[in-house]
Amino acid sequence: MATAGVVANGPNNEEKQAVGIDGPTNPMVTPLLNDLYQFTMAYAYWKGGKHNERAVFDLYFRRNPFGGEYTVFAGLEECIRFIANFRFTEDEIAFVQASLPPSCEIGFYDYLRGIDCSDVEIHAISEGFVVFPKIPLMRVEGPVAVVQLLETPLVNLINYASLVATNAARHRFVAGKSKLLLEFGLRRAQGPDGGIGASKYCYMGGFDATSNVAAGKLFGIPLRGTHSHAFVSSFMSPDEITEKSLKSSDSSNICEDFVSLVQAWLSKLKFGTSYEALDVLDVYHLLEKESEWSQLLGGIFGETNQSELAAFASYALAFPKNFLALVDTYDVMRSGVPNFCAVALALNDLGYKALGIRLDSGDLAYQSCETRKFFQAIEKEFGVADFGRTNITASNDLNEETLDALNKQGHEIDAFGIGTHLVTCYAQPALGVVFKLVEINNQPRIKLSEDVSKVSIPCKKRCYRLYGKEGYPLVDIMTGENEPSPKVGERILCRHPFNESKRAYVVPKRVEELLKCFWPGRSGNVFVSSAAPMTELNPYQVHFLCASDILYLGVHKFMQPVSDGKEREELPPIKLIRERCINQLNLMRPDHMRRLNPTPYKVSVSAKLYDFIHFLWLNEAPVGELQ
Ligand SMILES: Nc1ncnc2c1ncn2[C@@H]1O[C@H](COP(=O)(O)OP(=O)(O)OP(=O)(O)O)[C@@H](O)[C@H]1O
Ligand SMILES: O=P(O)(O)OC[C@H]1O[C@H](OP(=O)(O)OP(=O)(O)O)[C@H](O)[C@@H]1O
Ligand SMILES: O=C(O)c1cccnc1
Ligand SMILES: [Mg+2]
């Protein structure tokens, strides 16, 4: 049964403690969450005696999503949780056996039984970083058959996570830093995992809270919410409310009939003054006052909807400290807003401050401005401090474009609730993350394509971000693993990987190494396979290296265990990743971030890596013959 597999998957508790990393959040993330061809390839590697050859794969994407020039890297922690607990259960092995041809030798299943990721080493960019095409987000090194089995799950865990985190960051960018952004997408997400993932990664990408309770529990994301039209339309009349008493906020007195207090405020609102302040015999004065108030508010309301008033009063009785109201069920300005204000002012009498309203249809810019005027008029007329600043939340099919349109028109919205477009990544449904072999047994590999953007960048590489004197990142650069790192204040040539004429010297003010070790293998003592001596360098390596490099490699690569004693990077809590992401986005030069025709961020390779890519390209590409 599937659940038995889920429960039994991964190491037992004792082993888990030794690893110290919990399994993936979603129990469906097992070694079987894979494409069949990973198993057929693993079998063929094993059958050919190739399975333990040491391979290096890069995980990267080719184009930024949403027509932008940046991406937020997300999903790393779930990858490490997967790697740390990677192990086949008997149940799973039996299923693989049943799925492969019967001619597959039984020894392969013993092999599967024995594998885990203790021989795998993962370097990755930190989660929450702003990242760019072609730069490896993860470099996965290990026995080729094992790493091959990681491809699909790792790509799956990164693809949507990074896409939706980027989508969230883009919505934040348009909305502005001061707005509260609420993720409301669970009902519209692509299934339960889509919903949970959206809540997690939208928070990471800069949203403030989610309506998704399960995500709140799993990740500690702040929960927020209002109420729906159903609650409003479920009421028929104020007579339905039987329990009408409400204690004041300091419990010093009790209002026995809160509904009547609300009604009294509603009629005060109609005339724009409190009856107590009027000499009721002064009819002329009353009419004058009414007309002033009408002018201020454009004579906007007469009789409001009483069932809506009942819903609001009832909600306030349930949540006097957290009262908010969805005001568009019947008519925003003629009913919803005045009804809300009547309830809010009644609450104010008892020492409570209403939270605000939500608009969910119509022209959100116009309605928010009209509502703000109404709130401000009340603050002025009735002397209720801060009433003019009562929170206005808007929702209804919002996306980057509508947020942008609202900004251009001018609006008074404080918070946006965004669902469908955000979580489904309506504007672009996939990021296009790939996982490509770049080296096997120390032999660099390249994947050629007619389409230059699809040619892979060979070799086990290091990646750096170079910062300029103004503090902005200028360029990312990939180098061969054993090239000396770029140095602050030293000029380095950065080359476009495929376009000969595109190159620039950079003198970095700051150099940041991007790939850090997140999984050194459980032994922490992973060796480069077959520890090839210098004299056995292959022709590609000889071409690639100058004499000093060979000396460097001789000492550092081929004679020493690569990750001996290597420390594993911490997996920080989501709140810190979110802060890191916000800081990273703030650090970018504005022209890379703008929505219309953003400037591409430069991604480059060192001069040596450039030469080597092209040497390998020529070596691997057959020469055509014209007749
Ligand atoms: N001022 C505005 N400028 C641009 N777009 C807006 C503005 N106000 C609202 N929108 C967007 O316009 C769309 C209006 O949606 P729609 O045509 O379904 O009407 P509605 O107001 O939702 O009607 P209904 O009452 O049927 O719910 C939504 O996507 C909303 O985000
Ligand atoms: O519009 P989204 O960005 O997806 O945000 C979530 C939506 O979900 C809720 O209502 P729902 O859409 O279920 O009903 P409605 O269409 O009648 O508003 C809410 O009122 C929002 O409109
Ligand atoms: O709390 C809300 O207002 C909410 C939650 C989910 C979807 N739409 C609205
Ligand atoms: Mg809707």
XYZ file of C-alpha atoms and ligand atoms in Angstrom:
690
model
C 0.000 0.000 0.000
C 1.223 3.469 -0.778
C 1.003 4.646 2.815
C 3.094 1.731 4.040
C 5.790 2.828 1.617
C 5.550 6.370 2.861
C 5.870 5.416 6.498
C 8.678 3.007 5.898
C 10.610 5.300 3.601
C 14.021 6.648 4.492
C 16.223 5.871 7.422
C 14.753 4.827 10.726
C 14.718 7.276 13.630
C 18.138 6.323 14.918
C 19.683 6.784 11.512
C 17.765 10.042 11.074
C 19.323 11.387 14.238
C 22.738 10.518 12.925
C 21.937 12.461 9.755
C 20.236 15.175 11.784
C 17.996 16.287 8.937
C 14.279 15.523 8.716
C 12.799 14.001 5.572
C 11.016 16.080 2.919
C 7.910 17.981 4.029
C 5.808 16.088 1.502
C 5.944 12.330 2.189
C 5.338 11.729 -1.522
C 8.910 12.857 -2.117
C 10.613 9.433 -2.255
C 13.147 7.901 -4.650
C 10.149 6.710 -6.675
C 9.067 10.280 -7.379
C 11.087 9.886 -10.516
C 10.958 9.296 -14.240
C 11.228 5.682 -15.319
C 14.232 6.444 -17.498
C 16.345 7.286 -14.459
C 15.905 3.650 -13.366
C 16.595 2.207 -16.804
C 19.743 4.333 -17.048
C 20.778 3.355 -13.522
C 20.368 -0.293 -14.531
C 22.392 0.168 -17.697
C 25.161 1.978 -15.762
C 25.188 -0.889 -13.285
C 25.077 -3.587 -15.926
C 27.979 -1.923 -17.733
C 29.998 -1.655 -14.509
C 29.887 2.134 -14.813
C 27.630 2.944 -11.883
C 30.386 4.099 -9.534
C 32.054 6.440 -11.983
C 32.212 9.823 -10.383
C 29.932 12.268 -12.151
C 29.288 15.966 -11.749
C 25.914 17.394 -12.752
C 24.849 21.056 -12.773
C 21.288 22.080 -12.026
C 20.403 25.398 -13.648
C 17.796 27.186 -15.757
C 18.211 28.871 -19.112
C 15.883 31.876 -18.988
C 14.482 34.055 -16.262
C 10.716 33.714 -15.902
C 7.916 36.272 -16.425
C 9.913 38.271 -18.979
C 12.154 39.464 -16.161
C 15.895 39.455 -15.635
C 16.099 37.802 -12.225
C 14.973 34.688 -10.394
C 14.726 33.828 -6.718
C 16.333 30.490 -5.839
C 14.063 28.394 -3.630
C 13.544 24.746 -2.727
C 17.063 23.926 -1.537
C 16.138 22.815 1.961
C 13.653 20.277 0.615
C 16.390 18.939 -1.707
C 18.811 18.480 1.180
C 16.094 16.806 3.257
C 15.531 14.439 0.340
C 19.239 13.723 -0.153
C 19.874 13.230 3.552
C 17.159 10.592 3.784
C 17.531 9.003 0.352
C 17.078 5.238 0.746
C 14.871 2.653 -0.975
C 12.384 0.666 1.078
C 11.794 -2.993 0.244
C 8.376 -2.021 -1.025
C 9.855 0.484 -3.430
C 12.515 -1.912 -4.655
C 9.825 -4.503 -5.334
C 7.920 -1.944 -7.383
C 10.989 -0.948 -9.398
C 11.632 -4.637 -10.036
C 8.065 -5.115 -11.249
C 8.375 -2.070 -13.503
C 11.637 -2.990 -15.230
C 11.859 -5.817 -17.774
C 12.132 -9.288 -16.194
C 15.462 -9.719 -17.943
C 17.065 -7.208 -15.545
C 19.457 -9.056 -13.258
C 18.521 -9.499 -9.632
C 21.862 -8.100 -8.460
C 20.691 -4.616 -9.493
C 18.035 -4.685 -6.789
C 20.660 -5.603 -4.192
C 22.581 -2.609 -5.472
C 19.531 -0.351 -5.047
C 19.047 -1.770 -1.556
C 22.516 -0.576 -0.579
C 22.597 2.940 -1.964
C 22.151 6.240 -0.186
C 23.705 9.689 -0.665
C 26.726 9.235 1.582
C 28.954 9.389 -1.484
C 27.178 12.385 -2.945
C 28.434 15.915 -2.499
C 26.204 18.940 -3.059
C 27.292 22.490 -3.513
C 24.536 25.032 -3.948
C 23.722 28.698 -3.932
C 22.030 29.679 -0.668
C 18.239 29.550 -0.722
C 16.658 32.980 -1.181
C 19.519 34.292 -3.352
C 18.781 36.168 -6.543
C 20.079 33.972 -9.349
C 20.577 34.080 -13.089
C 20.479 31.774 -16.115
C 23.271 29.257 -16.773
C 24.857 29.611 -13.324
C 24.582 26.276 -11.487
C 22.122 26.593 -8.622
C 23.329 23.196 -7.467
C 26.343 21.091 -8.345
C 25.742 17.458 -7.561
C 28.702 15.113 -7.542
C 28.719 11.412 -6.850
C 28.446 7.905 -8.316
C 26.809 8.397 -11.689
C 23.952 5.931 -11.139
C 22.979 7.497 -7.812
C 23.159 11.067 -9.077
C 21.147 10.090 -12.136
C 18.379 8.921 -9.795
C 18.389 12.368 -8.151
C 17.754 14.354 -11.317
C 13.970 14.329 -11.499
C 13.214 14.827 -7.802
C 15.753 17.661 -7.469
C 14.516 19.442 -10.582
C 10.946 18.984 -9.376
C 11.744 20.414 -5.946
C 13.511 23.487 -7.367
C 11.374 24.293 -10.397
C 8.054 25.398 -8.919
C 9.624 26.631 -5.679
C 11.887 29.077 -7.528
C 9.177 30.033 -10.003
C 6.573 30.913 -7.394
C 9.099 32.627 -5.108
C 10.083 34.770 -8.096
C 6.432 35.453 -8.845
C 5.929 36.564 -5.246
C 9.021 38.797 -5.406
C 7.713 40.387 -8.598
C 4.293 41.056 -7.052
C 6.059 42.591 -4.034
C 8.159 44.755 -6.338
C 5.078 46.228 -8.017
C 2.996 46.543 -4.859
C 5.741 48.405 -2.982
C 7.507 47.710 0.284
C 4.908 49.338 2.509
C 1.945 47.198 1.434
C 0.832 44.104 3.266
C 0.769 41.150 0.883
C -1.435 38.178 1.700
C -1.316 34.906 -0.198
C -4.893 33.638 -0.686
C -4.253 30.936 -3.300
C -4.868 27.575 -1.655
C -8.239 26.927 -3.314
C -6.826 27.703 -6.759
C -3.429 26.007 -6.436
C -2.448 22.935 -8.422
C -3.421 20.413 -5.787
C -2.397 20.149 -2.142
C 1.362 20.210 -2.746
C 0.970 23.206 -5.048
C -0.975 24.957 -2.297
C 1.506 24.197 0.477
C 4.485 25.009 -1.736
C 2.905 28.271 -2.877
C 2.352 29.432 0.683
C 5.892 28.530 1.730
C 7.683 30.056 -1.231
C 5.484 33.154 -1.583
C 6.386 33.954 2.006
C 10.033 33.378 1.131
C 9.677 35.672 -1.892
C 8.388 38.540 0.235
C 4.701 38.010 1.059
C 3.752 38.783 4.646
C 1.234 36.082 5.445
C -0.952 33.302 4.088
C -4.526 32.168 4.583
C -3.291 28.532 4.419
C -3.547 27.094 7.919
C -1.567 23.929 7.139
C 1.328 26.036 5.843
C 1.134 28.141 8.997
C 1.513 24.998 11.085
C 4.218 23.401 8.950
C 6.450 26.419 8.452
C 5.443 28.972 11.065
C 4.249 31.415 8.389
C 1.990 34.170 9.807
C -1.697 33.489 9.159
C -4.157 36.175 8.096
C -7.663 36.260 6.733
C -10.944 38.121 6.457
C -14.327 36.511 5.784
C -16.271 35.583 2.670
C -19.472 36.648 0.924
C -21.158 33.509 2.268
C -20.902 34.835 5.802
C -22.538 38.097 4.776
C -25.301 36.555 2.722
C -26.068 33.954 5.394
C -27.780 36.707 7.445
C -31.347 37.843 6.750
C -31.904 40.544 9.371
C -30.518 42.006 12.612
C -33.348 40.263 14.467
C -31.426 37.041 14.028
C -28.836 38.189 16.528
C -29.919 36.972 19.932
C -26.754 37.373 21.993
C -26.235 41.130 21.715
C -24.184 42.037 24.748
C -20.552 43.090 24.484
C -18.097 43.929 27.238
C -15.909 46.969 26.770
C -12.275 46.271 25.937
C -11.186 47.020 29.512
C -14.136 45.003 30.888
C -15.215 48.061 32.900
C -18.738 48.116 31.458
C -21.055 46.049 29.351
C -23.187 47.136 26.415
C -26.371 45.070 26.660
C -27.511 45.745 23.120
C -24.599 46.170 20.753
C -26.919 45.911 17.716
C -28.894 48.984 18.826
C -25.645 50.853 19.382
C -24.682 49.992 15.810
C -28.089 51.175 14.520
C -27.705 54.416 16.416
C -24.337 54.988 14.789
C -25.768 54.221 11.386
C -28.326 57.015 11.700
C -25.697 59.384 13.053
C -23.658 58.609 9.961
C -26.593 59.491 7.734
C -26.744 63.006 9.170
C -23.091 63.473 9.728
C -23.321 64.357 13.388
C -24.216 62.901 16.717
C -27.712 63.703 17.914
C -26.357 64.674 21.311
C -24.473 67.539 19.706
C -27.612 68.902 18.073
C -30.395 71.052 19.335
C -33.139 68.843 17.861
C -35.510 71.774 17.620
C -33.053 73.528 15.391
C -34.367 71.964 12.203
C -32.584 74.475 10.045
C -29.280 73.542 11.653
C -30.006 69.842 11.185
C -30.700 70.270 7.492
C -27.594 72.385 7.046
C -25.488 69.784 8.787
C -26.986 67.013 6.674
C -26.285 68.859 3.499
C -22.652 69.590 4.483
C -22.145 65.914 5.253
C -23.840 64.939 1.992
C -21.546 67.218 0.059
C -18.540 65.727 1.773
C -19.586 62.201 0.926
C -21.434 62.968 -2.292
C -24.811 62.015 -0.773
C -23.870 58.453 -1.091
C -26.109 56.485 1.121
C -29.663 56.173 2.281
C -30.901 52.835 3.558
C -28.120 50.314 3.846
C -28.629 46.590 3.536
C -29.812 45.395 6.942
C -28.815 41.757 6.484
C -25.269 42.929 5.748
C -25.394 45.102 8.862
C -26.466 42.037 10.834
C -23.528 40.036 9.451
C -21.051 42.756 10.374
C -22.496 43.251 13.868
C -22.440 39.514 14.435
C -18.826 39.230 13.279
C -17.890 42.114 15.566
C -19.568 40.361 18.505
C -17.461 37.282 17.713
C -14.213 39.208 17.126
C -14.435 42.623 18.789
C -10.648 42.989 18.769
C -10.221 41.801 15.189
C -13.241 43.124 13.369
C -13.039 43.439 9.639
C -15.673 43.305 6.951
C -16.010 42.280 3.327
C -17.960 45.235 1.995
C -18.842 44.379 -1.599
C -21.646 41.837 -1.240
C -24.430 44.349 -2.025
C -23.036 47.809 -2.750
C -19.707 49.078 -1.522
C -20.404 52.778 -1.034
C -24.158 52.696 -0.443
C -24.126 49.831 1.995
C -20.897 47.977 2.825
C -18.742 50.915 3.873
C -21.407 52.783 5.924
C -22.416 49.520 7.605
C -18.787 48.783 8.432
C -18.324 52.276 9.840
C -21.424 51.998 12.006
C -20.101 48.776 13.542
C -16.565 50.144 13.841
C -17.808 53.287 15.611
C -19.923 51.237 17.987
C -16.845 49.155 18.765
C -14.886 52.363 19.253
C -17.384 53.417 21.937
C -16.419 50.264 23.793
C -12.686 50.830 23.395
C -12.055 48.521 20.403
C -10.352 49.461 17.170
C -11.728 47.873 13.992
C -9.130 46.358 11.665
C -10.602 47.358 8.318
C -12.448 46.332 5.189
C -11.883 44.115 2.171
C -12.952 45.066 -1.372
C -13.353 42.079 -3.710
C -14.945 43.430 -6.899
C -15.425 46.497 -9.031
C -12.940 49.305 -9.574
C -10.578 48.796 -6.654
C -8.708 52.083 -7.163
C -11.829 54.228 -7.236
C -13.570 52.432 -4.397
C -10.518 52.539 -2.166
C -10.207 56.309 -2.690
C -13.900 56.901 -1.987
C -13.721 54.701 1.100
C -10.667 56.548 2.379
C -12.502 59.868 2.007
C -15.391 58.439 3.993
C -13.046 57.210 6.754
C -11.293 60.573 6.887
C -14.575 62.444 7.013
C -15.633 60.310 9.961
C -12.374 60.932 11.769
C -12.894 64.660 11.328
C -16.588 64.761 12.124
C -16.639 62.440 15.090
C -13.124 62.978 16.379
C -12.188 59.287 16.231
C -8.396 59.277 16.181
C -6.812 57.387 13.280
C -10.145 56.320 11.788
C -9.019 57.869 8.501
C -6.219 55.348 8.370
C -8.420 52.268 8.769
C -6.969 49.426 6.727
C -8.295 48.764 3.216
C -7.556 45.326 1.765
C -8.275 44.528 -1.873
C -8.562 41.216 -3.685
C -10.065 39.810 -6.898
C -7.940 38.335 -9.640
C -5.015 40.596 -8.875
C -1.709 40.184 -10.676
C 1.366 42.236 -11.547
C -0.499 44.120 -14.267
C -3.502 45.055 -12.156
C -1.242 46.129 -9.282
C 0.686 48.285 -11.719
C -2.537 49.757 -13.126
C -3.775 50.551 -9.622
C -0.500 52.319 -8.817
C -0.744 54.405 -11.965
C -4.324 55.417 -11.208
C -3.629 56.151 -7.546
C -5.329 54.135 -4.820
C -5.732 53.931 -1.064
C -5.241 50.188 -0.623
C -3.057 49.065 2.285
C -3.093 45.309 1.732
C -3.554 42.988 -1.216
C -4.929 39.449 -1.047
C -3.674 37.547 -4.077
C -4.547 34.005 -5.090
C -4.967 32.535 -8.543
C -2.386 34.469 -10.567
C 0.224 34.204 -7.843
C 0.106 30.536 -6.945
C -0.640 29.064 -10.364
C 2.084 31.230 -11.889
C -0.499 32.100 -14.509
C 1.941 34.226 -16.520
C 4.449 31.371 -16.884
C 3.788 27.856 -15.700
C 7.335 26.427 -15.462
C 10.874 27.667 -14.973
C 12.632 25.149 -17.210
C 15.235 23.931 -14.739
C 17.639 21.347 -16.193
C 20.213 18.924 -14.795
C 23.181 18.359 -17.069
C 26.257 16.169 -16.841
C 29.345 18.398 -16.900
C 32.083 15.969 -15.935
C 32.595 12.226 -15.502
C 35.734 10.621 -14.099
C 37.385 14.040 -14.300
C 36.565 14.253 -18.001
C 34.584 17.390 -18.785
C 31.433 16.783 -20.824
C 29.425 19.109 -23.028
C 25.931 18.882 -24.484
C 25.777 20.532 -27.906
C 22.712 22.027 -29.506
C 21.757 23.932 -32.631
C 20.400 26.462 -30.194
C 23.435 28.085 -28.538
C 21.467 28.897 -25.409
C 21.043 25.138 -24.918
C 24.744 24.270 -25.096
C 25.819 23.208 -21.606
C 28.845 24.676 -19.868
C 31.245 21.818 -19.170
C 33.535 21.131 -16.185
C 33.209 21.123 -12.467
C 33.079 24.850 -11.833
C 33.234 27.509 -9.194
C 30.914 30.500 -9.383
C 31.372 34.000 -8.049
C 29.346 37.187 -7.870
C 31.434 40.303 -8.445
C 30.231 43.558 -6.876
C 31.051 47.045 -8.148
C 32.009 50.191 -6.292
C 28.375 51.245 -5.850
C 27.598 48.028 -4.046
C 25.538 46.469 -6.838
C 26.311 43.003 -8.208
C 27.961 43.569 -11.602
C 28.410 40.122 -13.044
C 28.411 36.418 -12.130
C 31.408 34.478 -13.351
C 32.057 30.752 -13.667
C 35.609 29.438 -13.560
C 37.203 26.008 -13.676
C 37.215 24.444 -10.234
C 40.907 24.933 -9.748
C 41.403 28.351 -11.188
C 42.389 30.927 -8.583
C 39.379 32.867 -7.374
C 38.812 36.460 -8.501
C 40.376 38.924 -6.060
C 39.070 42.221 -4.766
C 40.794 45.072 -6.596
C 42.294 42.774 -9.257
C 41.179 43.089 -12.848
C 39.564 39.986 -14.266
C 38.305 39.342 -17.785
C 34.679 38.222 -17.842
C 33.585 36.646 -21.105
C 30.162 35.816 -22.484
C 30.223 31.991 -22.628
C 29.309 31.798 -26.305
C 29.659 35.224 -27.873
C 33.267 36.030 -28.658
C 32.834 39.780 -28.880
C 31.080 40.169 -25.549
C 33.617 40.580 -22.769
C 34.523 43.062 -20.080
C 37.240 43.651 -17.532
C 35.915 43.877 -14.010
C 37.734 45.122 -10.926
C 35.534 43.816 -8.134
C 35.005 45.707 -4.897
C 33.654 42.515 -3.370
C 33.814 38.892 -4.432
C 31.245 36.414 -3.210
C 31.626 32.697 -3.837
C 28.170 31.402 -4.730
C 28.367 27.626 -4.455
C 28.647 26.442 -0.861
C 28.782 22.911 0.477
C 25.325 21.874 1.720
C 25.947 18.148 1.677
C 29.502 16.892 2.004
C 28.315 13.289 2.100
C 27.655 11.637 5.409
C 31.206 10.396 5.773
C 32.458 13.938 5.232
C 35.360 12.240 3.482
C 34.479 12.053 -0.149
C 37.321 11.346 -2.532
C 37.624 12.242 -6.145
C 37.275 8.897 -7.899
C 40.443 7.037 -8.730
C 42.560 9.961 -7.437
C 44.153 10.428 -10.831
C 47.776 11.482 -10.603
C 48.950 14.554 -12.484
C 50.573 12.494 -15.145
C 47.196 11.025 -16.040
C 45.509 14.283 -16.914
C 43.370 13.882 -19.979
C 44.004 16.005 -23.073
C 41.150 18.333 -22.234
C 42.621 19.042 -18.849
C 46.052 19.581 -20.295
C 44.625 22.036 -22.774
C 42.691 23.784 -20.084
C 45.481 24.220 -17.607
C 48.559 26.303 -17.549
C 51.600 25.065 -15.636
C 50.743 26.859 -12.417
C 47.269 25.327 -12.479
C 48.676 21.860 -12.829
C 50.774 22.532 -9.772
C 47.680 23.845 -8.002
C 45.628 20.839 -9.059
C 48.419 18.512 -8.144
C 48.307 19.697 -4.592
C 44.667 20.403 -4.151
C 42.647 18.216 -6.412
C 44.308 14.954 -7.109
C 46.249 14.280 -3.981
C 43.751 15.271 -1.335
C 40.284 14.129 -0.473
C 38.046 16.834 -1.850
C 35.738 17.265 1.067
C 37.794 15.952 3.918
C 36.521 17.692 7.043
C 34.298 19.950 4.951
C 31.643 21.722 6.934
C 28.031 21.575 5.916
C 26.195 24.898 5.477
C 23.338 25.404 7.902
C 19.757 25.301 6.671
C 18.363 28.520 8.147
C 14.744 29.020 9.229
C 12.346 30.278 6.566
C 12.093 33.721 8.167
C 15.837 34.253 7.704
C 15.693 33.012 4.120
C 12.896 35.506 3.501
C 14.985 38.340 4.949
C 17.952 37.215 2.870
C 15.781 37.235 -0.235
C 14.462 40.732 0.487
C 18.026 41.992 1.076
C 19.246 40.353 -2.111
C 16.469 41.948 -4.165
C 17.194 45.345 -2.599
C 20.822 45.020 -3.611
C 20.091 44.708 -7.328
C 20.603 47.625 -9.691
C 17.126 49.036 -10.447
C 17.398 48.644 -14.218
C 17.649 44.845 -13.824
C 14.450 44.870 -11.779
C 12.107 47.091 -13.803
C 9.169 45.371 -15.462
C 9.495 46.870 -18.916
C 12.624 45.996 -20.878
C 14.846 45.264 -17.892
C 18.610 45.216 -18.503
C 19.962 41.648 -18.583
C 22.362 40.867 -15.759
C 25.712 39.638 -17.096
C 26.583 35.987 -16.677
C 30.107 35.179 -17.747
C 32.945 32.675 -17.768
C 36.649 33.150 -17.160
C 38.946 33.433 -20.172
C 40.246 29.924 -19.505
C 36.840 28.387 -19.216
C 35.802 30.209 -22.386
C 38.742 28.765 -24.292
C 38.057 25.338 -22.922
C 34.335 25.369 -23.779
C 35.204 26.191 -27.376
C 38.026 23.675 -27.537
C 35.651 20.970 -26.321
C 32.892 22.169 -28.636
C 35.162 21.839 -31.668
C 36.352 18.450 -30.478
C 32.876 17.048 -30.008
C 31.088 18.575 -33.000
C 31.523 16.573 -36.190
C 32.713 18.606 -39.166
C 30.170 18.743 -41.931
C 31.062 17.937 -45.504
C 29.633 19.748 -48.504
C 29.484 17.881 -51.807
N -8.840 50.268 -11.071
C -8.545 49.143 -11.686
N -7.694 49.139 -12.712
C -7.380 48.000 -13.367
N -7.880 46.806 -13.045
C -8.737 46.746 -12.018
C -9.099 47.895 -11.287
N -9.960 47.512 -10.341
C -10.122 46.185 -10.456
N -9.387 45.703 -11.450
C -9.280 44.315 -11.944
O -10.284 44.174 -12.910
C -10.843 42.868 -12.895
C -12.349 42.959 -12.665
O -12.869 41.692 -12.645
P -14.325 41.319 -13.213
O -14.465 41.814 -14.590
O -14.543 39.871 -12.960
O -15.294 42.209 -12.384
P -15.705 42.081 -10.895
O -15.575 43.422 -10.339
O -14.971 40.985 -10.230
O -17.192 41.707 -11.042
P -18.063 40.789 -10.114
O -18.937 41.734 -9.382
O -18.758 39.930 -11.091
O -17.168 40.011 -9.190
C -10.119 42.131 -11.784
O -9.051 41.396 -12.331
C -9.544 43.253 -10.922
O -8.359 42.891 -10.241
O -9.017 36.327 -6.889
P -7.836 35.608 -6.385
O -6.559 36.340 -6.667
O -7.779 34.181 -6.788
O -7.939 35.652 -4.754
C -8.669 34.788 -3.986
C -10.163 34.917 -4.233
O -10.764 33.886 -3.548
C -11.896 34.396 -2.865
O -13.126 34.344 -3.520
P -13.470 33.416 -4.745
O -12.606 33.798 -5.875
O -13.469 31.996 -4.309
O -14.923 33.843 -5.109
P -15.296 35.076 -6.017
O -14.685 34.819 -7.375
O -16.747 35.110 -6.024
O -14.658 36.269 -5.379
C -11.542 35.844 -2.595
O -12.678 36.607 -2.405
C -10.733 36.232 -3.766
O -11.527 36.811 -4.747
O -9.222 35.450 4.202
C -9.618 35.845 3.109
O -10.113 36.948 2.925
C -9.489 34.933 1.929
C -8.898 33.716 2.002
C -8.802 32.919 0.902
C -9.295 33.354 -0.291
N -9.862 34.546 -0.383
C -9.974 35.342 0.713
Mg -12.705 36.003 -7.013
